[in-house]
Tab-separated table of C-alpha atoms in Angstrom:
chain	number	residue	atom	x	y	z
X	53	UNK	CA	0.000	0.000	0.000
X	54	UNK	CA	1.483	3.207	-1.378
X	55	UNK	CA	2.012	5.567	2.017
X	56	UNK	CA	0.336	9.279	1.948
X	57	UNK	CA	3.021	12.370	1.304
X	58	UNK	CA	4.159	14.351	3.701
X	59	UNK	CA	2.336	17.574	1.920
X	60	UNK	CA	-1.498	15.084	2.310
X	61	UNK	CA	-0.824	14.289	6.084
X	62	UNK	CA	0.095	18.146	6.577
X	63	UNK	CA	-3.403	18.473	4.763
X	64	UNK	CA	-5.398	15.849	6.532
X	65	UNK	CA	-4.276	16.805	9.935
X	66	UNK	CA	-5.164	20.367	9.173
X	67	UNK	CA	-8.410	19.460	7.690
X	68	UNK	CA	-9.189	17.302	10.432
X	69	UNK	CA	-8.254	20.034	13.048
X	70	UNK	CA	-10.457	22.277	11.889
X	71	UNK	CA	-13.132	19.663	11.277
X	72	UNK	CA	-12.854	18.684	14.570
X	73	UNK	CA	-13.257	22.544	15.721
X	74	UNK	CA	-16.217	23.160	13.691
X	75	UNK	CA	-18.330	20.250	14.996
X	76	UNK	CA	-17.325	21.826	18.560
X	77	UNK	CA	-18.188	25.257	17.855
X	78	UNK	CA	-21.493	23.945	16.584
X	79	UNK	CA	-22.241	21.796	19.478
X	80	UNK	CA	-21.406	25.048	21.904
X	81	UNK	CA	-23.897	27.272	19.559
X	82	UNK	CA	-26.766	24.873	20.136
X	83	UNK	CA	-26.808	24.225	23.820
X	84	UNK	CA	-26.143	28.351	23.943
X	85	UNK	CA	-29.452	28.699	21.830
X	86	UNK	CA	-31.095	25.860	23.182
X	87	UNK	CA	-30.715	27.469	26.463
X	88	UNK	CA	-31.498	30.969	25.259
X	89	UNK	CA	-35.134	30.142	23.748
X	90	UNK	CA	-37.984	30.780	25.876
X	91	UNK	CA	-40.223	27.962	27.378
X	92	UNK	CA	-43.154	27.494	25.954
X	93	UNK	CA	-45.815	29.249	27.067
X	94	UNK	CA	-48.293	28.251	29.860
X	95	UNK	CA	-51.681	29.850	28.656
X	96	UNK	CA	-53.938	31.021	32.485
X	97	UNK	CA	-58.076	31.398	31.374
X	98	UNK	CA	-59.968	32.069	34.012
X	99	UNK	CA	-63.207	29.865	34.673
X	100	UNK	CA	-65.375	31.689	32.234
X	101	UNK	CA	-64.856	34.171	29.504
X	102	UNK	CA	-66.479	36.420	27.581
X	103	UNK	CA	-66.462	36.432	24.016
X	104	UNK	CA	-68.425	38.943	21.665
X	105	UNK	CA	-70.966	35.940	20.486
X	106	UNK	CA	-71.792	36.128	23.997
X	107	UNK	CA	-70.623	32.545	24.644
X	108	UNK	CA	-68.608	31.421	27.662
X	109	UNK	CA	-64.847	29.771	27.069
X	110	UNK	CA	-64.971	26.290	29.189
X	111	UNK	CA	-62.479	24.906	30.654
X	112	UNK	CA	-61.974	21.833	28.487
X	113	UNK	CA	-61.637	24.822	25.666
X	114	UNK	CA	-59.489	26.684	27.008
X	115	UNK	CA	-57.168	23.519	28.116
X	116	UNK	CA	-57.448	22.316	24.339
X	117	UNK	CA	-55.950	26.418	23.009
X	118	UNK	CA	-53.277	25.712	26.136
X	119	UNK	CA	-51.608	22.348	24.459
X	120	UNK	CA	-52.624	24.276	20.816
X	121	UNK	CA	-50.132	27.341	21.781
X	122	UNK	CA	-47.709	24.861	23.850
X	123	UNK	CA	-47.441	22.774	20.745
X	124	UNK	CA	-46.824	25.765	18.311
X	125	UNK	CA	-43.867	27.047	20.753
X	126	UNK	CA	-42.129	23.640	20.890
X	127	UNK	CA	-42.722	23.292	17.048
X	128	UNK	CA	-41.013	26.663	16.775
X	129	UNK	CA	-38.088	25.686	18.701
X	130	UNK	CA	-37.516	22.142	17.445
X	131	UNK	CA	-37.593	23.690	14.006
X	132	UNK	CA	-35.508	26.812	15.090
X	133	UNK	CA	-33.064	24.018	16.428
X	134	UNK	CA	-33.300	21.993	13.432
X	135	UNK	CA	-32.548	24.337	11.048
X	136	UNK	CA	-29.245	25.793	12.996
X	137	UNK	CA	-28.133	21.995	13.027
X	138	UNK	CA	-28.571	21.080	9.420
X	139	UNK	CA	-27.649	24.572	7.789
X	140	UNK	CA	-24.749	24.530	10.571
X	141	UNK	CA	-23.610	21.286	9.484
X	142	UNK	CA	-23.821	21.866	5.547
X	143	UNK	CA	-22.164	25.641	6.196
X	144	UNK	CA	-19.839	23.282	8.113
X	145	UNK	CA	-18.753	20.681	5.436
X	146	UNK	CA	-18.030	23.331	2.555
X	147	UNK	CA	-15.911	25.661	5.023
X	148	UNK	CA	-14.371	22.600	5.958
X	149	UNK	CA	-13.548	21.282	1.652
X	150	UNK	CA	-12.446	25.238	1.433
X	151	UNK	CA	-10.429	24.746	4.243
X	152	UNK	CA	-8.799	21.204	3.322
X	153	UNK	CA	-8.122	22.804	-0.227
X	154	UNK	CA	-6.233	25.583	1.040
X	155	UNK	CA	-4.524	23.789	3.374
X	156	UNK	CA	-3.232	21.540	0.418
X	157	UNK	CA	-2.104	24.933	-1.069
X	158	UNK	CA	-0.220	26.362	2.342
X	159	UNK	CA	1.246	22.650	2.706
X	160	UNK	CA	2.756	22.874	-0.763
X	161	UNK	CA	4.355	26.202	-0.314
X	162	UNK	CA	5.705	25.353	2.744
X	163	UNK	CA	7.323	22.204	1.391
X	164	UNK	CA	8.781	23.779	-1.579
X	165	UNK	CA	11.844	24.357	0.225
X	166	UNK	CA	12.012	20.852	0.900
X	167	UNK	CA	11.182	19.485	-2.819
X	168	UNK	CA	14.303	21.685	-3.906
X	169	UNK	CA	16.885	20.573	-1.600
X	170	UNK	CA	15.189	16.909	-2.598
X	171	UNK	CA	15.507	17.704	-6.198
X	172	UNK	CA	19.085	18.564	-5.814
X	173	UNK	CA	19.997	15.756	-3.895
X	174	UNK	CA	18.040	13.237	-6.564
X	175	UNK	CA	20.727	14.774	-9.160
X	176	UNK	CA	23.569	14.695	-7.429
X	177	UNK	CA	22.599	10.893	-6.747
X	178	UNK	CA	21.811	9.844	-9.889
X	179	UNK	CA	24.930	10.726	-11.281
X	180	UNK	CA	26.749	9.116	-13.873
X	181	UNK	CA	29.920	8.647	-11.681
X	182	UNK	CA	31.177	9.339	-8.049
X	183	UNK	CA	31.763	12.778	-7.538
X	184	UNK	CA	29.645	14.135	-10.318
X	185	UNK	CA	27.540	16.970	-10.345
X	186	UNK	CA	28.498	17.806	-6.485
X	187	UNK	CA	29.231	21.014	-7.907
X	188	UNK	CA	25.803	21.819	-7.818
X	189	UNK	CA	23.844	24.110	-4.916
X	190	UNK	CA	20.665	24.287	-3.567
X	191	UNK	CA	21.298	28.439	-2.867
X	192	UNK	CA	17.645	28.139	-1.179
X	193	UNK	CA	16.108	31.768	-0.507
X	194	UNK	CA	13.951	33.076	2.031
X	195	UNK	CA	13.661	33.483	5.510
X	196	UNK	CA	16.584	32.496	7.915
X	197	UNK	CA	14.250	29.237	8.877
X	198	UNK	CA	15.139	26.094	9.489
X	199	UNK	CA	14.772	25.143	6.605
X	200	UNK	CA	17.147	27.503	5.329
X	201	UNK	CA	19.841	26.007	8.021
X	202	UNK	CA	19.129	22.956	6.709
X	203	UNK	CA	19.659	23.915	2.964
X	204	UNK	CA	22.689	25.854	4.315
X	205	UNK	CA	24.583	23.092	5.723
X	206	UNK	CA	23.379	20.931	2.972
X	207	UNK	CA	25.625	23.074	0.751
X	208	UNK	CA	28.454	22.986	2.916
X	209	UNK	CA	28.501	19.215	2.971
X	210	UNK	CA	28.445	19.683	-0.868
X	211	UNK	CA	31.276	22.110	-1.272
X	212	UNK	CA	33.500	20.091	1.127
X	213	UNK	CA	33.115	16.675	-0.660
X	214	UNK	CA	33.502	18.194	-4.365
X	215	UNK	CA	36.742	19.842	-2.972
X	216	UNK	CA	37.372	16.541	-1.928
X	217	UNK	CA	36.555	14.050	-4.755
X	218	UNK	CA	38.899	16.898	-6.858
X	219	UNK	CA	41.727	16.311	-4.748
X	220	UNK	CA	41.598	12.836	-5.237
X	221	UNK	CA	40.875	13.440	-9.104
X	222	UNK	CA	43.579	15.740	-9.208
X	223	UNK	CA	46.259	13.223	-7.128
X	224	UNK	CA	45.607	9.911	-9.298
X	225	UNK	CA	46.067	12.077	-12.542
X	226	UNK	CA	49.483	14.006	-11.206
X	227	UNK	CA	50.649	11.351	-9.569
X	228	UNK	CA	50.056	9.155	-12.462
X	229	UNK	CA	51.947	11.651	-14.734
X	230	UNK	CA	54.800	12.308	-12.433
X	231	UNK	CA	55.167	8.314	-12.345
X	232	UNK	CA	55.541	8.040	-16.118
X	233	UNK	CA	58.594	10.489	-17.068
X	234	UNK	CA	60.611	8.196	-14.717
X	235	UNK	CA	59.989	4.634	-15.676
X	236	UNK	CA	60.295	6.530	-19.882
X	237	UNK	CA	63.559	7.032	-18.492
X	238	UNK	CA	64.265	4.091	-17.160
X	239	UNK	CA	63.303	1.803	-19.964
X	240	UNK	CA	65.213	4.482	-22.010
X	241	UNK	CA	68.168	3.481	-20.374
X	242	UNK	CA	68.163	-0.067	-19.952
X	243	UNK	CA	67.344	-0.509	-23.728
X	244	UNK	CA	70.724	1.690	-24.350
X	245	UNK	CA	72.523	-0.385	-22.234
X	246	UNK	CA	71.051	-3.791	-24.391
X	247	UNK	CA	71.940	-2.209	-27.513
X	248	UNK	CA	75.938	-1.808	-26.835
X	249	UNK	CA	77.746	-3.901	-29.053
X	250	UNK	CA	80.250	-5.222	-25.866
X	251	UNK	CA	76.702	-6.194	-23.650
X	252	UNK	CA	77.294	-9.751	-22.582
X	253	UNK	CA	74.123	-12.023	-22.503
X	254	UNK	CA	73.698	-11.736	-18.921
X	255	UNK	CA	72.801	-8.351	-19.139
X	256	UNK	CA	70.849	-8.827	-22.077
X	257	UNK	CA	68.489	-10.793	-19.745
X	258	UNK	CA	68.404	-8.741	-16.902
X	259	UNK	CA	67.611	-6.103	-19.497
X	260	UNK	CA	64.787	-8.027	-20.685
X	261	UNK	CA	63.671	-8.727	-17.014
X	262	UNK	CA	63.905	-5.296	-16.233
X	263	UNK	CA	61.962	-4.096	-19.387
X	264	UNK	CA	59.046	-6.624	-18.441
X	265	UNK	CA	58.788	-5.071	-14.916
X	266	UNK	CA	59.088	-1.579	-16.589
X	267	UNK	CA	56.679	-2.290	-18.769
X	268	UNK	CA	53.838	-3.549	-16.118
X	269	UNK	CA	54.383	-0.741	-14.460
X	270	UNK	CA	53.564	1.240	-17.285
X	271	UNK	CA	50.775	-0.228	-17.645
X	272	UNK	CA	49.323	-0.045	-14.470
X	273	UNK	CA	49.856	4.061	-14.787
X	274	UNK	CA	48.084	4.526	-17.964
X	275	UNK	CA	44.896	2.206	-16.091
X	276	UNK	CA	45.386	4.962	-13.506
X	277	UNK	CA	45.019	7.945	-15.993
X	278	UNK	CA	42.106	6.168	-17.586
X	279	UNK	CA	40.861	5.437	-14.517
X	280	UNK	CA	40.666	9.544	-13.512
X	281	UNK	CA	39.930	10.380	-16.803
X	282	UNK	CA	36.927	8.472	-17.425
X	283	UNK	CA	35.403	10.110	-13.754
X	284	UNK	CA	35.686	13.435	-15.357
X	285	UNK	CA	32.870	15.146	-17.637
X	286	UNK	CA	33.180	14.344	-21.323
X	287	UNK	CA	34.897	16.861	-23.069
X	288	UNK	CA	34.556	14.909	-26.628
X	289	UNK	CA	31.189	13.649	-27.950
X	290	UNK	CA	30.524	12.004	-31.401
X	291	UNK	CA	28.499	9.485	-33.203
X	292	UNK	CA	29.997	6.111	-32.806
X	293	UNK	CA	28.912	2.597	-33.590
X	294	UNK	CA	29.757	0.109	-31.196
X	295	UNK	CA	30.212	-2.785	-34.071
X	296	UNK	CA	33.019	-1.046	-35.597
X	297	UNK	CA	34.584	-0.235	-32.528
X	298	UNK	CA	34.467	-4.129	-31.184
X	299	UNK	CA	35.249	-5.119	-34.810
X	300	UNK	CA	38.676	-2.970	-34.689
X	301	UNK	CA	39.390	-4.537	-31.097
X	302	UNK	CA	38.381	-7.833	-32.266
X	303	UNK	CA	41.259	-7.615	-34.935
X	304	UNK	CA	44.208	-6.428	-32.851
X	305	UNK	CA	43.231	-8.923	-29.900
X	306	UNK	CA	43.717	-11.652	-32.502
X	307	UNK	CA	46.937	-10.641	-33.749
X	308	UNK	CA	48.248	-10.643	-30.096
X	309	UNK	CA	46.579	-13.902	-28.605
X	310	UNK	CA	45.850	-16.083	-31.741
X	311	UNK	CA	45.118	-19.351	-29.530
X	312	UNK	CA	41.285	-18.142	-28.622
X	313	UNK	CA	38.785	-18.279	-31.193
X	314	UNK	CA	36.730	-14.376	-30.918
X	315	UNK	CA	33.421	-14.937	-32.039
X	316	UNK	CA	31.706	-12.048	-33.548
X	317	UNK	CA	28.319	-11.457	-33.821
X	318	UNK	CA	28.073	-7.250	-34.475
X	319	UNK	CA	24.736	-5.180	-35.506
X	320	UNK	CA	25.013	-1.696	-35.647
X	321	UNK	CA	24.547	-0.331	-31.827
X	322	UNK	CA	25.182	3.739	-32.211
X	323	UNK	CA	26.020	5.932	-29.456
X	324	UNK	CA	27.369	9.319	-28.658
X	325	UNK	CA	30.143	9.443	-26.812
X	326	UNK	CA	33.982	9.862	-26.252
X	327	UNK	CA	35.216	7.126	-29.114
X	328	UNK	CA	39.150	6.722	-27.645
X	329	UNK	CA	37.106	5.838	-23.586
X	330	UNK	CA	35.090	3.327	-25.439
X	331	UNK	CA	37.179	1.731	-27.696
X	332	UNK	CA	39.119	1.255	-24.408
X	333	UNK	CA	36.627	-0.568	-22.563
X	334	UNK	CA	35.599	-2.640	-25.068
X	335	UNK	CA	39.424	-3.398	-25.371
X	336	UNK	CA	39.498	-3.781	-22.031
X	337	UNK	CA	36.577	-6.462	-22.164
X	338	UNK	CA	37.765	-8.377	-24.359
X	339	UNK	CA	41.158	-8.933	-22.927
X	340	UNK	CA	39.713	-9.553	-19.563
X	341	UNK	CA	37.878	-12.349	-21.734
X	342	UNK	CA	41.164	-13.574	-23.815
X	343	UNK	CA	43.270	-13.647	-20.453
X	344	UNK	CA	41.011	-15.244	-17.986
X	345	UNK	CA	39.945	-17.970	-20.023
X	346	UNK	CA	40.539	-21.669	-20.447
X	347	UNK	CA	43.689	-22.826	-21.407
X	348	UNK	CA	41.953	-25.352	-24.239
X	349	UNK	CA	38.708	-25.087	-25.822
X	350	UNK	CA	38.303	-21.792	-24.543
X	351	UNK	CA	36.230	-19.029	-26.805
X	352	UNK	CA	35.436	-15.437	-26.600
X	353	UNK	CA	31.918	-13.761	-28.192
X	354	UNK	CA	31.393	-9.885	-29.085
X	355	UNK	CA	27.710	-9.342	-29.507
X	356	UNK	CA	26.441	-5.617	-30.080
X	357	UNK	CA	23.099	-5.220	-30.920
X	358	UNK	CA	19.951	-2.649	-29.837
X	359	UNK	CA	18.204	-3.492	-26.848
X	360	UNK	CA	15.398	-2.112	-25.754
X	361	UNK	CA	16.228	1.111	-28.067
X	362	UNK	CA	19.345	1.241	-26.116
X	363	UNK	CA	22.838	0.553	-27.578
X	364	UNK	CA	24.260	-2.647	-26.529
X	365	UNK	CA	27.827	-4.432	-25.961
X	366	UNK	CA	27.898	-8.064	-24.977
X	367	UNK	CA	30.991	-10.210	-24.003
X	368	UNK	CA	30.966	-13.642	-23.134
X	369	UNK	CA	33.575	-15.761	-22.781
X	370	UNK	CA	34.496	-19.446	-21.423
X	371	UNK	CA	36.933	-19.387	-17.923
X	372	UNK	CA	36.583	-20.480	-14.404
X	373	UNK	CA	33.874	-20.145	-12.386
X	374	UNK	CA	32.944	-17.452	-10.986
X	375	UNK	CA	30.537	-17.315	-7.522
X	376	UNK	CA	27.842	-14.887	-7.836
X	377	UNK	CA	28.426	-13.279	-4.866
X	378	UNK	CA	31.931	-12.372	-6.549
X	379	UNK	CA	31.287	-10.682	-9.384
X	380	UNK	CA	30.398	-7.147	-8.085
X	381	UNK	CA	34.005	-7.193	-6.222
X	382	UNK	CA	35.682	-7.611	-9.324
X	383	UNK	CA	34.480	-3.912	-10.591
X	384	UNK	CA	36.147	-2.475	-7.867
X	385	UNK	CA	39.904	-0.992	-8.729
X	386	UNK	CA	42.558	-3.697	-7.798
X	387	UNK	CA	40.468	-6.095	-6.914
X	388	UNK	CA	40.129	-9.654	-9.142
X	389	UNK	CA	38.272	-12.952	-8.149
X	390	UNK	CA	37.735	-13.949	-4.654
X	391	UNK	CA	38.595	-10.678	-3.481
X	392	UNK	CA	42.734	-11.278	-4.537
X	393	UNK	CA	44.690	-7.926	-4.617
X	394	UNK	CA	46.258	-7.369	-7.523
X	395	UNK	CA	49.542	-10.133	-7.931
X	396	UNK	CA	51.042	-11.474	-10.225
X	397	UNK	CA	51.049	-11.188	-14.786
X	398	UNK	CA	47.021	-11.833	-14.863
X	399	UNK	CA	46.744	-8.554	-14.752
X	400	UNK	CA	46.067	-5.681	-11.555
X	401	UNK	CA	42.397	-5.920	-11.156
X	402	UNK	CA	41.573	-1.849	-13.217
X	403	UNK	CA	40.092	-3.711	-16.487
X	404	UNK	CA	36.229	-3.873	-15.207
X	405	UNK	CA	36.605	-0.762	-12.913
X	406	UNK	CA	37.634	1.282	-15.988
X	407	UNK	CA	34.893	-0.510	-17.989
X	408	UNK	CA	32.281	0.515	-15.169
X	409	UNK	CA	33.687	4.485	-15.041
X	410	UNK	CA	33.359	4.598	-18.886
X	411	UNK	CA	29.883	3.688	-18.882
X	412	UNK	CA	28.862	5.627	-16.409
X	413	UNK	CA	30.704	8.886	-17.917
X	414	UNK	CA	28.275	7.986	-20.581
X	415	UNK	CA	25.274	7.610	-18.458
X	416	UNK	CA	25.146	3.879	-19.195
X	417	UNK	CA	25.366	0.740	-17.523
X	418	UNK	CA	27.540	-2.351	-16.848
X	419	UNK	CA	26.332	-5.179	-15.182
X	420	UNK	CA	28.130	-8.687	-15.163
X	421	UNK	CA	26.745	-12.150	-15.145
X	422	UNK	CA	28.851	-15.631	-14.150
X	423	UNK	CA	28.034	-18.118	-17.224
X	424	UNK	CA	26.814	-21.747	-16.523
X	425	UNK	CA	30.174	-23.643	-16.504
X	426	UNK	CA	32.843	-20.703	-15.877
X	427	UNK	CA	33.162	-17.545	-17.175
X	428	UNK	CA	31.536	-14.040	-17.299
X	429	UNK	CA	29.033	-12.463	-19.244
X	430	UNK	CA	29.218	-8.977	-19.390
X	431	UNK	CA	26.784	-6.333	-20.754
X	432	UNK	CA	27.014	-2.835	-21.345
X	433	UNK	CA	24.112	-0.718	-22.384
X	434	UNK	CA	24.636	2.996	-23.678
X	435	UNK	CA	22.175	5.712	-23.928
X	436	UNK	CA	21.113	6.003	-27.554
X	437	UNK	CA	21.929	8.969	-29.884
């Protein structure tokens, strides 16, 4: 059972209130007038009485005109009575609509303070990523109520966390960039010191180790720069279709892991959107697919298609399995199955997190699946042009 709004108990209760008041005042008003009335009237005849047909009154007469003037005083006042009750209680009910109506009116008004700091809340709430749209303010006018001290601090709880979802913004994205000129000169260095024509083959190898490591590490910066990228507002939007974007992925993740079959099965899906963050998460899918897979008989599949007039990316693939209550953990930044921190060459646990920040820059949605058997099956939908 759907529960009243604040705004129709505010009304009821009023309406009641003053219900309640009017059938009180009436009640007072007709003992007052009740008591006010005179008594009937007690007719006195004496024993005989002259009349100008020269007839004398009798007694049993003049009883019968006593009850006849008695009754006509009673009948006056029952119907005086009457009349204050019923036109009392009809007055009554349309004051009381008029008054129910306006209270609905007053009840609104007063709210409206509240349905704005409400509206602003729903936005910041709903959107696409953390962080977003905390910019906004409710900047509520009026008296110095509380409400106003509520709206107030409501936009001082605001300004404090955007200051502090920036910070972090700004630290992952300069700390990422500071990382990077160092490890470009490091890899710079050890590849001079492989290409000297008097390196021995000892240091050719740790050269190669050392490139390896260099080049993870690499790797896990640029995740960290998509990462804070893809939680920032778009600044590039155009028409893209999904099923050339997951055909051009589909091609280079063949050239680089040739042992998987990729299944393609690609409609046109088109979206508006940043096309370098989502060719990069459906690259990112579909390696997550081609390295946690199977080591024989394994398969990957690229569907895109329109669903429910909303563009669609699906990725399935064969691997272990994967427990249900697992699968939202893995869209969390270095995290991977069962809750492992990131270790060892599978990868650091940023492909589906990146994947989830994309589509909700976009104002779409990622939601994974664990497939009968092992494996994942992952579907992003994007709002449509």
């Amino acid at each position: 059972m759907k529960r009243l709004t604040l705004r129709a108990r505010l009304t009821l209760v009023y309406g009641g209130l003053f219900l309640l008041a009017g059938i009180v005042l009436l009640g007072v008003t007709y003992v007052l007038v009740e008591q006010r009335m005179p008594q009937p009237f007690r007719a006195e005849f004496p024993d005989r009485i002259a009349v100008p047909a020269r007839t004398l009154l009798s007694e049993q007469d003049a009883d019968r005109i006593r009850l006849l003037i008695q009754d006509v005083q009673s009948e006056a006042k029952r119907n005086a009575l009457e009349s204050l009750l019923t036109q009392g209680g009809l007055a009554l009910v349309v004051v009381s609509a008029a008054a129910v109506a306006i209270g609905w009116l007053i009840a609104g008004r007063a709210l409206q303070p509240l349905q704005q700091i409400t509206g602003t809340a729903r936005r910041i709430a709903g959107a696409d990523s953390a962080g977003r749209g905390l910019h906004e303010r409710i900047a509520l006018t009026g008296p110095h109520d509380e409400v106003r001290e509520l709206a107030d601090m409501f936009d001082q709880m605001l300004e404090r966390l955007d200051r502090s979802f920036d910070g972090q913004r700004r630290f992952v994205a300069n700390a990422s960039h500071e990382l990077r000129t160092p490890l470009t000169i490091n890899r710079a260095l050890v590849e001079l010191a492989m290409s000297r024509p008097d390196a021995s083959a000892e240091v050719r190898r740790l050269g190669e180790a050392l490139l390896a490591v260099n080049e993870r590490h690499e790797r896990l910066i640029d995740g960290l720069l998509t990462l804070a990228d893809s939680e920032n507002e778009l600044t590039e939007r155009a028409q893209v279709d999904l099923a050339e974007i997951a055909a051009y992925v589909i091609d280079q993740a063949e050239t680089t892991s040739p042992g998987i079959p990729v299944r393609r099965a690609l409609s046109p899906a088109r979206t508006v959107g940043d096309p370098v963050l989502l060719e990069r998460l459906t690259f990112n899918l579909v390696e997550n697919a081609l390295r946690h897979n199977v080591p024989t008989d394994g398969w990957v599949e690229v569907r895109t298609d329109v669903t429910a007039g909303r563009p669609t990316l699906v990725v399935v693939n064969t691997g272990p399995v994967v427990p249900g209550y697992d699968v939202e953990t893995m869209f969390q930044p270095f995290r991977r199955l069962s809750r492992e921190r990131m270790a060892g060459a599978r990868g650091f646990g940023l492909g589906l997190s990146i994947v989830r920040a994309v589509a909700r820059a976009h104002g779409g949605t990622v939601g994974a699946q664990p497939r009968p058997g092992g494996g994942l099956t992952v579907t992003v939908m994007l709002p449509p042009p």
